[in-house]
Amino acid sequence: MALTQIDHLTDEMAECTDNCFEAAQACEWCADECLDHDEEMARCVRLCRDVADLTTLHARFMARNSAYHDGLAEMCADACEECADECEQFDHEHCQVCADVLHECAESCRNMISA
């Protein structure tokens, strides 16, 4: 069953769900890669893990049409932006890819709220 078959999901919610899951995957990858580097990456690891949990939770809330998903969307967008800013400070490919995915996720969360 495709997400488009869940009748309560708007186009913005479906896009946001996809982007949240992609952000969670990128953050888990980035956090794992950062563990191989020195302590300057510790904040990046913590933020990536927080965002992975938040984006996954947000996607789950949207799928079940929770009344809390709009409030969580704002928190999710803010966390994605903070984590992206942290990732952008490092030249590692995984950090740069993660930052790009997080900016897209934050934008789709905000678009969903305003739709």
PDB file of N, CA and C in Angstrom, residues 58-107:
ATOM      1  N   HIS A  58       7.707  11.832  14.250  1.00  0.00           N
ATOM      2  CA  HIS A  58       6.826  12.734  13.504  1.00  0.00           C
ATOM      3  C   HIS A  58       6.150  11.994  12.348  1.00  0.00           C
ATOM      4  N   ALA A  59       6.905  11.208  11.615  1.00  0.00           N
ATOM      5  CA  ALA A  59       6.323  10.438  10.510  1.00  0.00           C
ATOM      6  C   ALA A  59       5.254   9.473  11.026  1.00  0.00           C
ATOM      7  N   ARG A  60       5.515   8.857  12.152  1.00  0.00           N
ATOM      8  CA  ARG A  60       4.537   7.931  12.740  1.00  0.00           C
ATOM      9  C   ARG A  60       3.277   8.679  13.177  1.00  0.00           C
ATOM     10  N   PHE A  61       3.433   9.872  13.752  1.00  0.00           N
ATOM     11  CA  PHE A  61       2.275  10.665  14.165  1.00  0.00           C
ATOM     12  C   PHE A  61       1.434  11.076  12.962  1.00  0.00           C
ATOM     13  N   MET A  62       2.095  11.437  11.857  1.00  0.00           N
ATOM     14  CA  MET A  62       1.338  11.800  10.660  1.00  0.00           C
ATOM     15  C   MET A  62       0.576  10.597  10.115  1.00  0.00           C
ATOM     16  N   ALA A  63       1.204   9.437  10.116  1.00  0.00           N
ATOM     17  CA  ALA A  63       0.570   8.241   9.576  1.00  0.00           C
ATOM     18  C   ALA A  63      -0.697   7.876  10.343  1.00  0.00           C
ATOM     19  N   ARG A  64      -0.697   8.133  11.649  1.00  0.00           N
ATOM     20  CA  ARG A  64      -1.893   7.791  12.419  1.00  0.00           C
ATOM     21  C   ARG A  64      -2.788   9.001  12.670  1.00  0.00           C
ATOM     22  N   ASN A  65      -2.508  10.100  11.983  1.00  0.00           N
ATOM     23  CA  ASN A  65      -3.318  11.319  12.038  1.00  0.00           C
ATOM     24  C   ASN A  65      -3.452  11.844  13.466  1.00  0.00           C
ATOM     25  N   SER A  66      -2.348  11.824  14.193  1.00  0.00           N
ATOM     26  CA  SER A  66      -2.341  12.308  15.566  1.00  0.00           C
ATOM     27  C   SER A  66      -2.600  13.813  15.597  1.00  0.00           C
ATOM     28  N   ALA A  67      -3.332  14.224  16.589  1.00  0.00           N
ATOM     29  CA  ALA A  67      -3.602  15.648  16.780  1.00  0.00           C
ATOM     30  C   ALA A  67      -2.332  16.425  17.128  1.00  0.00           C
ATOM     31  N   TYR A  68      -1.267  15.718  17.478  1.00  0.00           N
ATOM     32  CA  TYR A  68      -0.021  16.360  17.894  1.00  0.00           C
ATOM     33  C   TYR A  68       0.986  16.532  16.765  1.00  0.00           C
ATOM     34  N   HIS A  69       0.671  16.058  15.568  1.00  0.00           N
ATOM     35  CA  HIS A  69       1.690  16.072  14.521  1.00  0.00           C
ATOM     36  C   HIS A  69       2.072  17.483  14.081  1.00  0.00           C
ATOM     37  N   ASP A  70       1.142  18.449  14.096  1.00  0.00           N
ATOM     38  CA  ASP A  70       1.511  19.812  13.709  1.00  0.00           C
ATOM     39  C   ASP A  70       2.508  20.419  14.698  1.00  0.00           C
ATOM     40  N   GLY A  71       2.269  20.240  15.989  1.00  0.00           N
ATOM     41  CA  GLY A  71       3.203  20.749  16.993  1.00  0.00           C
ATOM     42  C   GLY A  71       4.554  20.084  16.897  1.00  0.00           C
ATOM     43  N   LEU A  72       4.543  18.795  16.628  1.00  0.00           N
ATOM     44  CA  LEU A  72       5.791  18.061  16.485  1.00  0.00           C
ATOM     45  C   LEU A  72       6.525  18.476  15.211  1.00  0.00           C
ATOM     46  N   ALA A  73       5.783  18.869  14.192  1.00  0.00           N
ATOM     47  CA  ALA A  73       6.402  19.308  12.934  1.00  0.00           C
ATOM     48  C   ALA A  73       7.302  20.522  13.153  1.00  0.00           C
ATOM     49  N   GLU A  74       6.848  21.446  13.956  1.00  0.00           N
ATOM     50  CA  GLU A  74       7.642  22.650  14.239  1.00  0.00           C
ATOM     51  C   GLU A  74       8.923  22.278  14.981  1.00  0.00           C
ATOM     52  N   MET A  75       8.798  21.418  15.981  1.00  0.00           N
ATOM     53  CA  MET A  75       9.972  20.969  16.732  1.00  0.00           C
ATOM     54  C   MET A  75      10.924  20.212  15.810  1.00  0.00           C
ATOM     55  N   CYS A  76      10.371  19.386  14.962  1.00  0.00           N
ATOM     56  CA  CYS A  76      11.160  18.595  14.018  1.00  0.00           C
ATOM     57  C   CYS A  76      11.933  19.530  13.070  1.00  0.00           C
ATOM     58  N   ALA A  77      11.262  20.531  12.539  1.00  0.00           N
ATOM     59  CA  ALA A  77      11.912  21.481  11.627  1.00  0.00           C
ATOM     60  C   ALA A  77      13.045  22.227  12.331  1.00  0.00           C
ATOM     61  N   ASP A  78      12.787  22.684  13.548  1.00  0.00           N
ATOM     62  CA  ASP A  78      13.822  23.399  14.308  1.00  0.00           C
ATOM     63  C   ASP A  78      15.037  22.502  14.569  1.00  0.00           C
ATOM     64  N   ALA A  79      14.784  21.266  14.967  1.00  0.00           N
ATOM     65  CA  ALA A  79      15.884  20.332  15.249  1.00  0.00           C
ATOM     66  C   ALA A  79      16.661  20.011  13.981  1.00  0.00           C
ATOM     67  N   CYS A  80      15.962  19.834  12.865  1.00  0.00           N
ATOM     68  CA  CYS A  80      16.630  19.568  11.589  1.00  0.00           C
ATOM     69  C   CYS A  80      17.553  20.720  11.210  1.00  0.00           C
ATOM     70  N   GLU A  81      17.082  21.940  11.385  1.00  0.00           N
ATOM     71  CA  GLU A  81      17.897  23.103  11.043  1.00  0.00           C
ATOM     72  C   GLU A  81      19.122  23.219  11.948  1.00  0.00           C
ATOM     73  N   GLU A  82      18.939  22.985  13.238  1.00  0.00           N
ATOM     74  CA  GLU A  82      20.080  23.052  14.159  1.00  0.00           C
ATOM     75  C   GLU A  82      21.116  21.977  13.833  1.00  0.00           C
ATOM     76  N   CYS A  83      20.637  20.785  13.551  1.00  0.00           N
ATOM     77  CA  CYS A  83      21.540  19.685  13.219  1.00  0.00           C
ATOM     78  C   CYS A  83      22.241  19.954  11.884  1.00  0.00           C
ATOM     79  N   ALA A  84      21.513  20.469  10.903  1.00  0.00           N
ATOM     80  CA  ALA A  84      22.116  20.791   9.608  1.00  0.00           C
ATOM     81  C   ALA A  84      23.222  21.827   9.770  1.00  0.00           C
ATOM     82  N   ASP A  85      22.972  22.837  10.600  1.00  0.00           N
ATOM     83  CA  ASP A  85      23.999  23.856  10.860  1.00  0.00           C
ATOM     84  C   ASP A  85      25.252  23.232  11.459  1.00  0.00           C
ATOM     85  N   GLU A  86      25.063  22.284  12.367  1.00  0.00           N
ATOM     86  CA  GLU A  86      26.210  21.605  12.972  1.00  0.00           C
ATOM     87  C   GLU A  86      26.947  20.761  11.928  1.00  0.00           C
ATOM     88  N   CYS A  87      26.205  19.997  11.143  1.00  0.00           N
ATOM     89  CA  CYS A  87      26.818  19.132  10.126  1.00  0.00           C
ATOM     90  C   CYS A  87      27.614  19.943   9.101  1.00  0.00           C
ATOM     91  N   GLU A  88      27.099  21.121   8.762  1.00  0.00           N
ATOM     92  CA  GLU A  88      27.756  21.951   7.744  1.00  0.00           C
ATOM     93  C   GLU A  88      29.133  22.441   8.180  1.00  0.00           C
ATOM     94  N   GLN A  89      29.437  22.353   9.448  1.00  0.00           N
ATOM     95  CA  GLN A  89      30.742  22.788   9.941  1.00  0.00           C
ATOM     96  C   GLN A  89      31.860  21.806   9.598  1.00  0.00           C
ATOM     97  N   PHE A  90      31.496  20.612   9.155  1.00  0.00           N
ATOM     98  CA  PHE A  90      32.484  19.568   8.879  1.00  0.00           C
ATOM     99  C   PHE A  90      32.511  19.247   7.390  1.00  0.00           C
ATOM    100  N   ASP A  91      33.699  18.923   6.891  1.00  0.00           N
ATOM    101  CA  ASP A  91      33.880  18.655   5.463  1.00  0.00           C
ATOM    102  C   ASP A  91      33.580  17.215   5.061  1.00  0.00           C
ATOM    103  N   HIS A  92      33.247  16.366   6.007  1.00  0.00           N
ATOM    104  CA  HIS A  92      32.979  14.966   5.698  1.00  0.00           C
ATOM    105  C   HIS A  92      31.760  14.859   4.781  1.00  0.00           C
ATOM    106  N   GLU A  93      31.828  13.934   3.822  1.00  0.00           N
ATOM    107  CA  GLU A  93      30.711  13.753   2.885  1.00  0.00           C
ATOM    108  C   GLU A  93      29.418  13.436   3.623  1.00  0.00           C
ATOM    109  N   HIS A  94      29.494  12.557   4.619  1.00  0.00           N
ATOM    110  CA  HIS A  94      28.278  12.171   5.333  1.00  0.00           C
ATOM    111  C   HIS A  94      27.634  13.362   6.023  1.00  0.00           C
ATOM    112  N   CYS A  95      28.438  14.283   6.531  1.00  0.00           N
ATOM    113  CA  CYS A  95      27.890  15.477   7.176  1.00  0.00           C
ATOM    114  C   CYS A  95      27.226  16.405   6.152  1.00  0.00           C
ATOM    115  N   GLN A  96      27.842  16.548   4.995  1.00  0.00           N
ATOM    116  CA  GLN A  96      27.283  17.421   3.968  1.00  0.00           C
ATOM    117  C   GLN A  96      25.982  16.849   3.399  1.00  0.00           C
ATOM    118  N   VAL A  97      25.955  15.541   3.156  1.00  0.00           N
ATOM    119  CA  VAL A  97      24.732  14.897   2.673  1.00  0.00           C
ATOM    120  C   VAL A  97      23.633  15.031   3.720  1.00  0.00           C
ATOM    121  N   CYS A  98      23.976  14.780   4.962  1.00  0.00           N
ATOM    122  CA  CYS A  98      23.009  14.876   6.050  1.00  0.00           C
ATOM    123  C   CYS A  98      22.438  16.296   6.128  1.00  0.00           C
ATOM    124  N   ALA A  99      23.285  17.305   6.052  1.00  0.00           N
ATOM    125  CA  ALA A  99      22.822  18.692   6.116  1.00  0.00           C
ATOM    126  C   ALA A  99      21.835  18.997   4.989  1.00  0.00           C
ATOM    127  N   ASP A 100      22.139  18.535   3.782  1.00  0.00           N
ATOM    128  CA  ASP A 100      21.231  18.770   2.649  1.00  0.00           C
ATOM    129  C   ASP A 100      19.869  18.122   2.884  1.00  0.00           C
ATOM    130  N   VAL A 101      19.875  16.876   3.336  1.00  0.00           N
ATOM    131  CA  VAL A 101      18.628  16.153   3.608  1.00  0.00           C
ATOM    132  C   VAL A 101      17.843  16.849   4.718  1.00  0.00           C
ATOM    133  N   LEU A 102      18.545  17.326   5.739  1.00  0.00           N
ATOM    134  CA  LEU A 102      17.874  17.976   6.862  1.00  0.00           C
ATOM    135  C   LEU A 102      17.239  19.300   6.472  1.00  0.00           C
ATOM    136  N   HIS A 103      17.894  20.059   5.616  1.00  0.00           N
ATOM    137  CA  HIS A 103      17.282  21.308   5.141  1.00  0.00           C
ATOM    138  C   HIS A 103      15.989  21.012   4.379  1.00  0.00           C
ATOM    139  N   GLU A 104      16.009  19.975   3.561  1.00  0.00           N
ATOM    140  CA  GLU A 104      14.813  19.595   2.803  1.00  0.00           C
ATOM    141  C   GLU A 104      13.699  19.139   3.751  1.00  0.00           C
ATOM    142  N   CYS A 105      14.060  18.378   4.760  1.00  0.00           N
ATOM    143  CA  CYS A 105      13.070  17.902   5.729  1.00  0.00           C
ATOM    144  C   CYS A 105      12.454  19.080   6.495  1.00  0.00           C
ATOM    145  N   ALA A 106      13.290  19.997   6.947  1.00  0.00           N
ATOM    146  CA  ALA A 106      12.785  21.164   7.681  1.00  0.00           C
ATOM    147  C   ALA A 106      11.819  21.961   6.819  1.00  0.00           C
ATOM    148  N   GLU A 107      12.168  22.143   5.556  1.00  0.00           N
ATOM    149  CA  GLU A 107      11.303  22.887   4.639  1.00  0.00           C
ATOM    150  C   GLU A 107       9.969  22.177   4.446  1.00  0.00           C
TER     151      GLU A 107
END
